[in-house]
PDB file of C-alpha atoms and ligand atoms in Angstrom:
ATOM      1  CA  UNK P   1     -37.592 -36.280 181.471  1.00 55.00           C
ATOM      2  CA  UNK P   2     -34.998 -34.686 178.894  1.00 66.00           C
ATOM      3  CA  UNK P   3     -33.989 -30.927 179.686  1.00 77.00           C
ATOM      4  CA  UNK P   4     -35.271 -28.631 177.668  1.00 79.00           C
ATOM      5  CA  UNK P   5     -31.685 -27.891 176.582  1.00 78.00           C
ATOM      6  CA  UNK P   6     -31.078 -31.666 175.546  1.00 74.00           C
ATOM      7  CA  UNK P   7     -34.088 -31.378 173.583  1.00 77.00           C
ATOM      8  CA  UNK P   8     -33.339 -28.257 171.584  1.00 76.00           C
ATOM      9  CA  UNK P   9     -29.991 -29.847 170.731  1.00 68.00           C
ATOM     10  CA  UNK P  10     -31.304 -32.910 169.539  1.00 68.00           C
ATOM     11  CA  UNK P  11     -33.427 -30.826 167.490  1.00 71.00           C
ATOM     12  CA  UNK P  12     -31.010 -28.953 166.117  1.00 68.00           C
ATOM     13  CA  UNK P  13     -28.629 -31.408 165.423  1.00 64.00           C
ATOM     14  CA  UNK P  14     -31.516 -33.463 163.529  1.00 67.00           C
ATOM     15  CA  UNK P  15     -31.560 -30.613 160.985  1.00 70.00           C
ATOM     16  CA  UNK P  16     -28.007 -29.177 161.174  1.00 78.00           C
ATOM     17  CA  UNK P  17     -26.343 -32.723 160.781  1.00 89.00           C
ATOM     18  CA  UNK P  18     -29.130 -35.626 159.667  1.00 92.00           C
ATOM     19  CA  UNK P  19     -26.450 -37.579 159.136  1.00 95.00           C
ATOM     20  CA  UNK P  20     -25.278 -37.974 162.265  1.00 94.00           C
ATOM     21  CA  UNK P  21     -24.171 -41.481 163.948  1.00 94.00           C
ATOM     22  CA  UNK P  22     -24.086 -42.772 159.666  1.00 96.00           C
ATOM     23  CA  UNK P  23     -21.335 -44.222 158.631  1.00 98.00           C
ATOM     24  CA  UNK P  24     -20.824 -43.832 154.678  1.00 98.00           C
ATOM     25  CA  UNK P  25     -18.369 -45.079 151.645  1.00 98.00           C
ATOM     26  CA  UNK P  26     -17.786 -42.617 148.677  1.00 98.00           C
ATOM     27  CA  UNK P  27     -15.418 -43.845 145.669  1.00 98.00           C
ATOM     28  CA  UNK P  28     -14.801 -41.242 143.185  1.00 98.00           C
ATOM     29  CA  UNK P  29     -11.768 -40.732 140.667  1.00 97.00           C
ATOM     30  CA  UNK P  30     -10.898 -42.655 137.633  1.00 98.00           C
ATOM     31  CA  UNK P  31      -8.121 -46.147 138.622  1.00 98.00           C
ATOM     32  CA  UNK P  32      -5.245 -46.426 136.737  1.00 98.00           C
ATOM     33  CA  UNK P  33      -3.715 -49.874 135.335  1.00 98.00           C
ATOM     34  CA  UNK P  34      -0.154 -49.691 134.638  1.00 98.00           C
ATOM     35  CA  UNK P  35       1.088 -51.481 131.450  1.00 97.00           C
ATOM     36  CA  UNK P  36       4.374 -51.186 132.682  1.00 97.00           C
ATOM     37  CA  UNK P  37       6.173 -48.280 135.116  1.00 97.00           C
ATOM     38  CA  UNK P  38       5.923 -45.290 133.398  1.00 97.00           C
ATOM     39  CA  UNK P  39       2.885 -45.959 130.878  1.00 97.00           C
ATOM     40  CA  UNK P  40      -0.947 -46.742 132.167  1.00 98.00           C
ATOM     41  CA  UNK P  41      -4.840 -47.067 131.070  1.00 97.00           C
ATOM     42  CA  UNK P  42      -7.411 -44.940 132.609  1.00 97.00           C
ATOM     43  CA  UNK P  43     -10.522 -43.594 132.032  1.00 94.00           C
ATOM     44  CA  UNK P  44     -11.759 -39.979 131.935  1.00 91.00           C
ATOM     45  CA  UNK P  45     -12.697 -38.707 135.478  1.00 91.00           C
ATOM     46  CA  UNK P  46     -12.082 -35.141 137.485  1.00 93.00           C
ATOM     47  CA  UNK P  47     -13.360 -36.880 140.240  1.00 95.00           C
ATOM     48  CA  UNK P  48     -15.715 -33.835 141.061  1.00 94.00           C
ATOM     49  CA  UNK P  49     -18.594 -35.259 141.465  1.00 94.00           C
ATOM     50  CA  UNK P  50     -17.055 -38.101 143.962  1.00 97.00           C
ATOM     51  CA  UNK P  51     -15.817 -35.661 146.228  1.00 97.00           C
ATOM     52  CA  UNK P  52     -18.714 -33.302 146.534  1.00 97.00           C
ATOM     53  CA  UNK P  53     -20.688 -36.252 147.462  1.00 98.00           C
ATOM     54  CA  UNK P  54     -18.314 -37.538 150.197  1.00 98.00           C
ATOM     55  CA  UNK P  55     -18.212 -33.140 151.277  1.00 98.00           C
ATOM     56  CA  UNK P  56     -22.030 -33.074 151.357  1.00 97.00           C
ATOM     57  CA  UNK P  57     -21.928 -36.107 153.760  1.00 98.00           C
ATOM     58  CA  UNK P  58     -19.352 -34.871 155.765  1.00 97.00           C
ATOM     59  CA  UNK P  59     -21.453 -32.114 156.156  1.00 96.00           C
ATOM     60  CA  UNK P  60     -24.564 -33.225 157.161  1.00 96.00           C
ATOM     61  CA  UNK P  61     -22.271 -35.003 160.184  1.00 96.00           C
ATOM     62  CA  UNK P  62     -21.781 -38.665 158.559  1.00 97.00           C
ATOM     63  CA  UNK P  63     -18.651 -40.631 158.926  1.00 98.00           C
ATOM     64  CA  UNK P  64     -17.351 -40.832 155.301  1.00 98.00           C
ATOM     65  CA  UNK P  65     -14.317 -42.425 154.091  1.00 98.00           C
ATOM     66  CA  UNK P  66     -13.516 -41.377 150.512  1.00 98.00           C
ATOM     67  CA  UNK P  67     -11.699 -43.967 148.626  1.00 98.00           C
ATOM     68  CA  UNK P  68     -10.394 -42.274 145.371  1.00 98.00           C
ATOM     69  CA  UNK P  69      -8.015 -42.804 142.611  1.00 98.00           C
ATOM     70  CA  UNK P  70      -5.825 -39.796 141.795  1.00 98.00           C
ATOM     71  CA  UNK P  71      -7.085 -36.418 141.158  1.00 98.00           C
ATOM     72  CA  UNK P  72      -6.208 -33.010 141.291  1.00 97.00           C
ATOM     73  CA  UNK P  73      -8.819 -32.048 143.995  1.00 97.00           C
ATOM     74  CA  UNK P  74      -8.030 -30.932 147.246  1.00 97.00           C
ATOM     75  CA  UNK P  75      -9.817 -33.426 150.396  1.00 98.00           C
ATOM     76  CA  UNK P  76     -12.595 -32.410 151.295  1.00 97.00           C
ATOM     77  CA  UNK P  77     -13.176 -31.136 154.806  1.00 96.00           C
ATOM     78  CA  UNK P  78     -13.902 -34.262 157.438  1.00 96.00           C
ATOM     79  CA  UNK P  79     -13.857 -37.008 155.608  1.00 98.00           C
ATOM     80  CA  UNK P  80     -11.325 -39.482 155.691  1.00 98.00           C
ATOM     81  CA  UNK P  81      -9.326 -40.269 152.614  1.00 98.00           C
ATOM     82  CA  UNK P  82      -7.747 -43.173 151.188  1.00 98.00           C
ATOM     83  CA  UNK P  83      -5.642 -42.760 147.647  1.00 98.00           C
ATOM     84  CA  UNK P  84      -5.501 -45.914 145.482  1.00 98.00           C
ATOM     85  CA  UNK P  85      -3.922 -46.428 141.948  1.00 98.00           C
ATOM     86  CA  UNK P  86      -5.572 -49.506 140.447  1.00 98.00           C
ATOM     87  CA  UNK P  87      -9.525 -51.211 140.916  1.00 98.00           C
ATOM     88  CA  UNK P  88      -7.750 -53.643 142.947  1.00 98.00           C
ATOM     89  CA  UNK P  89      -6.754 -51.363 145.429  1.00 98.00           C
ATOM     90  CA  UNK P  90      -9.922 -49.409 145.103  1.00 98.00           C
ATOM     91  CA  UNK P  91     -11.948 -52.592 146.044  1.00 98.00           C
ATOM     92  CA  UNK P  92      -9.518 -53.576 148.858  1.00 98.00           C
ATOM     93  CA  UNK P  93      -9.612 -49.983 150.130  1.00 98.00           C
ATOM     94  CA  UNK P  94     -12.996 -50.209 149.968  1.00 98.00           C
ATOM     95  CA  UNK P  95     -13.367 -53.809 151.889  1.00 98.00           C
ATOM     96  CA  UNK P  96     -11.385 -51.784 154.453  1.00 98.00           C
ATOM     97  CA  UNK P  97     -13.750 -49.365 155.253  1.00 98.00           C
ATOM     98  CA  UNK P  98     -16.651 -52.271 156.013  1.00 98.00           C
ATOM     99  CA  UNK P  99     -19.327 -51.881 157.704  1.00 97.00           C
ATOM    100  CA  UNK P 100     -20.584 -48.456 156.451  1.00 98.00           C
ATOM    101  CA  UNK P 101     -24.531 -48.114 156.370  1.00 97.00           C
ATOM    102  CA  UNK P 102     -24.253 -46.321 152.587  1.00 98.00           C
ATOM    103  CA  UNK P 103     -21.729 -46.826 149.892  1.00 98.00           C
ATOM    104  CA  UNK P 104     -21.998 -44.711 146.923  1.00 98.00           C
ATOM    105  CA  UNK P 105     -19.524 -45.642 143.790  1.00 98.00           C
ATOM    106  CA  UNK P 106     -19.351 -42.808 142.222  1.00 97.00           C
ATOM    107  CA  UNK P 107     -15.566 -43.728 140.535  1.00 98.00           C
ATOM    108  CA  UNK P 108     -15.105 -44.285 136.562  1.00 96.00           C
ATOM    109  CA  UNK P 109     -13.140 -47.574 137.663  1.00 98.00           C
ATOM    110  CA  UNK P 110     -11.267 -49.129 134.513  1.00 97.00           C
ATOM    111  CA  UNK P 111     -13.098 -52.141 133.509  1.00 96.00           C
ATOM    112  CA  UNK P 112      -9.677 -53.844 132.085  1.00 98.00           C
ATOM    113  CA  UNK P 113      -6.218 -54.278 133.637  1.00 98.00           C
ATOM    114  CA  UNK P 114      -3.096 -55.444 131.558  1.00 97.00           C
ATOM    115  CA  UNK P 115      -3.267 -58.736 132.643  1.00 97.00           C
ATOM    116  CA  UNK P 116       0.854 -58.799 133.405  1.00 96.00           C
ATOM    117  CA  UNK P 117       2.057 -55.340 133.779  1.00 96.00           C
ATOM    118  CA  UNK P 118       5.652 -55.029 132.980  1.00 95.00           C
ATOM    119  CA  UNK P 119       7.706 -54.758 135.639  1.00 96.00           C
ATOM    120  CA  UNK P 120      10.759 -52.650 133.231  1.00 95.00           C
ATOM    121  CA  UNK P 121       9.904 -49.768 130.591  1.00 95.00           C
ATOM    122  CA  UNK P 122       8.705 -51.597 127.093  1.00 92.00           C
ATOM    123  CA  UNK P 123      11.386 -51.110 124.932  1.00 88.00           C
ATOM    124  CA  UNK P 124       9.761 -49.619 121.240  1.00 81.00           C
ATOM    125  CA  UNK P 125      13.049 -51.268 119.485  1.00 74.00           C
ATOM    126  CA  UNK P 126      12.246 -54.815 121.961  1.00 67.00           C
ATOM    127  CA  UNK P 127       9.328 -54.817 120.123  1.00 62.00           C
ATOM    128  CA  UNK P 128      10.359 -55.822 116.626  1.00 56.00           C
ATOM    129  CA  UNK P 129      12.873 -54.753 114.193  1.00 56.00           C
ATOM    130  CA  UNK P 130      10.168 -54.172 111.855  1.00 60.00           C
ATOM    131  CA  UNK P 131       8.978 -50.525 112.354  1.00 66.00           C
ATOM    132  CA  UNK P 132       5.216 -49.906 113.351  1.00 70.00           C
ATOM    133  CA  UNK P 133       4.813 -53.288 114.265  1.00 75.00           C
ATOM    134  CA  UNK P 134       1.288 -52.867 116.576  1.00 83.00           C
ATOM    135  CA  UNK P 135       1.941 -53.843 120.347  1.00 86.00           C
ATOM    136  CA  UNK P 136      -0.434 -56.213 121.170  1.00 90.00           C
ATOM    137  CA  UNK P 137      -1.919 -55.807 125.439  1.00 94.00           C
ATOM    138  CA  UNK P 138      -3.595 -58.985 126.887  1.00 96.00           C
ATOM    139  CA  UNK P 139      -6.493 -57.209 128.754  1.00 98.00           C
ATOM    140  CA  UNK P 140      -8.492 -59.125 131.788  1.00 98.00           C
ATOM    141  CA  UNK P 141     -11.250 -57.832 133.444  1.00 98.00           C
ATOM    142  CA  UNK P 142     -11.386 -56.375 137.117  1.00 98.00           C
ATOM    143  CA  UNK P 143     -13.619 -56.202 139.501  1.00 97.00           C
ATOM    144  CA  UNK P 144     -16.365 -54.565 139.764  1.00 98.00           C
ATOM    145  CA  UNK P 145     -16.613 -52.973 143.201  1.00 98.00           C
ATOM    146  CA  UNK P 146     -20.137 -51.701 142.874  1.00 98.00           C
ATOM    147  CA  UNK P 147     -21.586 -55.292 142.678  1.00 98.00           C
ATOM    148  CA  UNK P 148     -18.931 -56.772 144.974  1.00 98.00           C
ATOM    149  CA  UNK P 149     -20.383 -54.320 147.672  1.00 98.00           C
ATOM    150  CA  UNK P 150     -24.058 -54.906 146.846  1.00 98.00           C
ATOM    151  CA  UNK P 151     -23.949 -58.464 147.156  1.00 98.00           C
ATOM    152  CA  UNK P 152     -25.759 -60.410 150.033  1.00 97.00           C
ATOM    153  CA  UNK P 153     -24.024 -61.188 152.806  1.00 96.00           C
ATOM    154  CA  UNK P 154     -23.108 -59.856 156.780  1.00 94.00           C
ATOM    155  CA  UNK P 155     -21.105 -56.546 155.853  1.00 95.00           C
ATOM    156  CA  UNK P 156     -23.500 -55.288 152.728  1.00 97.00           C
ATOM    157  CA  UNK P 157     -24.382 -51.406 153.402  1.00 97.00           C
ATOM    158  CA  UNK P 158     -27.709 -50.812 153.797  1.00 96.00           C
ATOM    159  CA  UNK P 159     -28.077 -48.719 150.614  1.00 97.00           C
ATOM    160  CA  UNK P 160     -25.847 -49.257 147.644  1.00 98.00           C
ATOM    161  CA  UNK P 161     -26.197 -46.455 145.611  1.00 98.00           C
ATOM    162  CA  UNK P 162     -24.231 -46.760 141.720  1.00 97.00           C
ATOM    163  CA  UNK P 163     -23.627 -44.528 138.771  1.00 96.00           C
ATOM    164  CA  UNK P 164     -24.723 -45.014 135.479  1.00 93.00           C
ATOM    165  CA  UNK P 165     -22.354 -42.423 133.200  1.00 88.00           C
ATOM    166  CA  UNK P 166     -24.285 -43.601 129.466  1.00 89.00           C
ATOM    167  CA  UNK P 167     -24.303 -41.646 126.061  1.00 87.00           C
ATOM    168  CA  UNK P 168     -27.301 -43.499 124.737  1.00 90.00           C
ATOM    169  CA  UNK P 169     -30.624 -44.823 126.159  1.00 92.00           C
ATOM    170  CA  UNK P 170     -29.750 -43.311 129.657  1.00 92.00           C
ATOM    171  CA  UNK P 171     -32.681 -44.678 131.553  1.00 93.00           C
ATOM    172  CA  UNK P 172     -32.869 -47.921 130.104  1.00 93.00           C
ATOM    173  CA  UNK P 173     -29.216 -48.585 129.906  1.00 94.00           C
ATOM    174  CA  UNK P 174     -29.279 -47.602 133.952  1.00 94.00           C
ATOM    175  CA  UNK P 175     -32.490 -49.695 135.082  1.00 94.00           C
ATOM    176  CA  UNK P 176     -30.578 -52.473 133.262  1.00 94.00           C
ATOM    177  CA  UNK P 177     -27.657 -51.894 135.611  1.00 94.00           C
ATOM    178  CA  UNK P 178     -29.693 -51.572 138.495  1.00 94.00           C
ATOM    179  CA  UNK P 179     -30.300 -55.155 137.886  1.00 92.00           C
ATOM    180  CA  UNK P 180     -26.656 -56.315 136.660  1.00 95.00           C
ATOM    181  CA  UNK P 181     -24.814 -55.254 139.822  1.00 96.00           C
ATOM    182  CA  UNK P 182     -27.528 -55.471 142.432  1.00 96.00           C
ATOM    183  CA  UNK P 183     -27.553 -51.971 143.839  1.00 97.00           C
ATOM    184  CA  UNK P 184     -30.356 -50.152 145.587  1.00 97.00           C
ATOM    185  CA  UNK P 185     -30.740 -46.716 143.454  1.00 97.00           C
ATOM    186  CA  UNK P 186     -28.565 -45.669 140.808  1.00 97.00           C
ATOM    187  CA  UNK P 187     -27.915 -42.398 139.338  1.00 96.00           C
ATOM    188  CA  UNK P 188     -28.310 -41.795 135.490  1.00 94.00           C
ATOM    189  CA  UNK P 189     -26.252 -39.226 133.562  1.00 90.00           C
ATOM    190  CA  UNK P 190     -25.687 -38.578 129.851  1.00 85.00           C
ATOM    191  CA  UNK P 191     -21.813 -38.143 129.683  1.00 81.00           C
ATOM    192  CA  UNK P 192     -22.302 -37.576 126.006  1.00 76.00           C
ATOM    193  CA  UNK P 193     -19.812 -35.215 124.747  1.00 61.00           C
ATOM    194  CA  UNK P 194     -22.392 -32.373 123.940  1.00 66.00           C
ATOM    195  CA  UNK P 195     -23.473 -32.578 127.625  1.00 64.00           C
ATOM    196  CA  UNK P 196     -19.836 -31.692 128.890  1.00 69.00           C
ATOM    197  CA  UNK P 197     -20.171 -33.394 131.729  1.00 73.00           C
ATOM    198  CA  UNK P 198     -16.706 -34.997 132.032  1.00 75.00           C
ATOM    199  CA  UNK P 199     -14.903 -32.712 134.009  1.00 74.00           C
ATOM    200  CA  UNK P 200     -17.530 -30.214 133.761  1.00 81.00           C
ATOM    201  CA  UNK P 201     -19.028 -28.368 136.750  1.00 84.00           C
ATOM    202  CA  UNK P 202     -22.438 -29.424 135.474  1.00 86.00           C
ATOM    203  CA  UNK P 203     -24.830 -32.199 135.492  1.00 87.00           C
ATOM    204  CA  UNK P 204     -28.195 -33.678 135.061  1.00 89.00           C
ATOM    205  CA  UNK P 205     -29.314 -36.735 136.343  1.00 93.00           C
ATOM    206  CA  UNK P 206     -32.032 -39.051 137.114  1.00 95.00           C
ATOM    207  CA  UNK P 207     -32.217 -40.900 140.417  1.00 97.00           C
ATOM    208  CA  UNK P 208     -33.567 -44.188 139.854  1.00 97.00           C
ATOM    209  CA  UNK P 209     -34.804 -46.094 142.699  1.00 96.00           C
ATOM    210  CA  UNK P 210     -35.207 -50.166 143.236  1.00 93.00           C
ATOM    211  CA  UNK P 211     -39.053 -50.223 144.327  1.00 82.00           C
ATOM    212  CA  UNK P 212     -40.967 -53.750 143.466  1.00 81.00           C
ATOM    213  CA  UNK P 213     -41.074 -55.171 140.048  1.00 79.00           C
ATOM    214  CA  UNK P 214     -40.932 -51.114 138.590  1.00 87.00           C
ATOM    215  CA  UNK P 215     -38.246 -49.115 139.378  1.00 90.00           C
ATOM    216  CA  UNK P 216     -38.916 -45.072 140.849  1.00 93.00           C
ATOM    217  CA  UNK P 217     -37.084 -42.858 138.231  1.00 95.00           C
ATOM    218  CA  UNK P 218     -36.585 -38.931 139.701  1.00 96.00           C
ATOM    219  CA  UNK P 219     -35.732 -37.008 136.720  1.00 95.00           C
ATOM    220  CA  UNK P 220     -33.500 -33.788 137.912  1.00 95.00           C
ATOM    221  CA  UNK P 221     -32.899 -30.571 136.776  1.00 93.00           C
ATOM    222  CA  UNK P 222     -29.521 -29.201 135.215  1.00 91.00           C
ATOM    223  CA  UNK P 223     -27.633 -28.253 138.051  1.00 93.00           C
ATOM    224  CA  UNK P 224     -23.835 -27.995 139.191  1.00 93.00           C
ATOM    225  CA  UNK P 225     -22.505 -31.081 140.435  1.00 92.00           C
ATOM    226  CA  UNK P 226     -22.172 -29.868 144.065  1.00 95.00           C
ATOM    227  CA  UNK P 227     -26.302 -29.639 143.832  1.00 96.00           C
ATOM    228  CA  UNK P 228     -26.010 -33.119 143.060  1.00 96.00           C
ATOM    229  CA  UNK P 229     -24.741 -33.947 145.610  1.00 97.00           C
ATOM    230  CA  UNK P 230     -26.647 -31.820 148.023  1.00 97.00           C
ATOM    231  CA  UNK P 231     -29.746 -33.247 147.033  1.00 97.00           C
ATOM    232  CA  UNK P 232     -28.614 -37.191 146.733  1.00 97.00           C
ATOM    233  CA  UNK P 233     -27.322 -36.396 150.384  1.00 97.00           C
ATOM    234  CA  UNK P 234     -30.806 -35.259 151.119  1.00 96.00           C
ATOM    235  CA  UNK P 235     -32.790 -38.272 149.472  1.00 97.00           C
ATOM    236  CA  UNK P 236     -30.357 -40.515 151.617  1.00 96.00           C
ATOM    237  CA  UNK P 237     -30.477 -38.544 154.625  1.00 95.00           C
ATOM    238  CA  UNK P 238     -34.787 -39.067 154.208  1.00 94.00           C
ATOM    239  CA  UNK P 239     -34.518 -42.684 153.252  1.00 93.00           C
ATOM    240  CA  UNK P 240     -32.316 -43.551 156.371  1.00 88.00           C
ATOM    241  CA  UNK P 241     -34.629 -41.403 159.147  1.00 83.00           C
ATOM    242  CA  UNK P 242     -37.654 -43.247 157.553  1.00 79.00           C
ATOM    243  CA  UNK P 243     -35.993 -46.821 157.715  1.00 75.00           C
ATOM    244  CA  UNK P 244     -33.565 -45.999 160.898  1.00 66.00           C
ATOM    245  CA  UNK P 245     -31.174 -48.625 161.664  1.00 61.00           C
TER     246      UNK P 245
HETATM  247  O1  C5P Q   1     -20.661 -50.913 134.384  1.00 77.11           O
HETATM  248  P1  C5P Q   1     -20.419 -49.446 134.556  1.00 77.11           P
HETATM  249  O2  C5P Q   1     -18.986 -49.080 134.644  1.00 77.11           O
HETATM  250  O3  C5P Q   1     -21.155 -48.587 133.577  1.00 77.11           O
HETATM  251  O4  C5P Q   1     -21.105 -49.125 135.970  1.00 77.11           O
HETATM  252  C1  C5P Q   1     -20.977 -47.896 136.588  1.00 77.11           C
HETATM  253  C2  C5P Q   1     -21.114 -48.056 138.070  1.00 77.11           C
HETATM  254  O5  C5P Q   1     -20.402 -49.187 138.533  1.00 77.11           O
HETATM  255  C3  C5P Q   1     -20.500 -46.890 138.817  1.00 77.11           C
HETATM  256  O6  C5P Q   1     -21.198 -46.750 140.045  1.00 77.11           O
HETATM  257  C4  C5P Q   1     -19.057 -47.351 139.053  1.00 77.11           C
HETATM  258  O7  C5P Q   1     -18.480 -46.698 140.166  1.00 77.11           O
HETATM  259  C5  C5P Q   1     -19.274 -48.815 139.319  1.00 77.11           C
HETATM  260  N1  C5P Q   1     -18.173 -49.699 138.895  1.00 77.11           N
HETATM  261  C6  C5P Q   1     -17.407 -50.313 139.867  1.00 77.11           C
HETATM  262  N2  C5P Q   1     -16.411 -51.192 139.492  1.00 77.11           N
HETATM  263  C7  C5P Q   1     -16.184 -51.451 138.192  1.00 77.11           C
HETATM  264  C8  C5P Q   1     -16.967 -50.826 137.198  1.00 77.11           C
HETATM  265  C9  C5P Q   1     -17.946 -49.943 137.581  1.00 77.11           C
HETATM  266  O8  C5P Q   1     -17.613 -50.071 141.056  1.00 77.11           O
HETATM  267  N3  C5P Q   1     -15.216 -52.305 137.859  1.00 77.11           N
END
């Protein structure tokens, strides 16, 4: 029989670190596509969000590796943390850190690259003798890591969680996506500008949750987006010691 000692500890740890033993992926950041060295695409992202997830993991005594495109956040305590530039690297950074048991893709990754980035500075007078004369970029699309990591198959985490940043039809726009990239739960939030959620401390969300044919929507206060992340932490930290692996 287990000392009493042995007991108490696993009891303790069970509430002090639920996450203990899991093994977890966090992307957060925006990527950035170069068009050639000194000039790139991106999209708006503090990253904030990203790594208060990956902290609130940590935290709760997960392993996390953090795979994020650059920011101007410090790393957050225990957690492992891998800087990429462009969504290629983010998804091979990401393939890296296989198996986890969750991956949560919380990163604003670039849906375009320049489809040949130039390896010298564009030249304004290269361009054309004739002034203004509009550069034209040849844009192909990258991948999406969120449905490259919920797809079936031997390494697939056992919960996929996705983003859904939307400034119209929130929910529908996100159960949609739910669908498109094959994720488990997603998490809605209006990034319209009157929200002032990009790079904002705040946010509201809905957690939206694969379950049969109808989807569980969890419609969440306004709250900072550290409280976010405390509570998505919690929902996954539940949903893992009711479905153990
Ligand atoms: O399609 P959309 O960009 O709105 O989807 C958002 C969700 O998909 C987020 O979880 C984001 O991290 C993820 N995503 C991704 N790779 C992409 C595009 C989006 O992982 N290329």
């Amino acid at each position: 029989m287990a000392e009493p000692d042995a007991i108490l500890a696993a009891i303790e740890s069970h509430f002090s670190a639920p996450l203990a033993g899991l093994r977890a992926l966090v992307t957060s950041g925006p990527t950035i596509e170069a068009i050639d060295p000194v000039r790139y695409i991106t999209n708006r992202s503090s990253g904030k969000q990203g790594h208060a997830i990956a902290a609130a993991f940590a935290r709760r005594g997960a392993g996390v590796t953090l795979v994020s495109g650059p920011v101007a956040l410090a790393d957050p305590a225990g957690v492992e943390v891998v800087r990429v530039e462009s969504a290629e690297q983010m998804l091979a950074a990401c393939r890296a850190a296989l198996p986890v048991d969750v991956a949560v893709c919380t990163a604003a990754v670039a849906d375009w690259r320049v489809k040949e980035a130039s390896p010298e500075k564009i030249k304004k007078e290269a361009q054309s003798t004739r002034r203004n004369r509009p550069l034209t970029l040849e844009l192909v699309q990258n991948p999406d890591i969120l449905a490259a990591l919920s797809a079936p198959g031997r390494e697939r985490p056992r919960l996929v969680v996705g983003f859904a940043a939307e400034t119209i039809d929130v929910l529908d726009n996100a159960r949609a996506k739910l669908g498109q990239k094959g994720c488990d739960w997603i998490v809605a939030n209006d990034v319209s500008a009157e929200g002032g959620v990009i790079g904002g401390e705040m946010n509201q969300v809905h957690l939206i949750r694969r379950n049969g044919a109808e989807p569980r929507v969890e419609d969440w206060p306004r709250m900072t987006k550290a409280a976010v992340a405390e509570r998505l932490a919690e929902r996954i930290a539940e949903a893992v010691s009711a479905a153990p692996p």
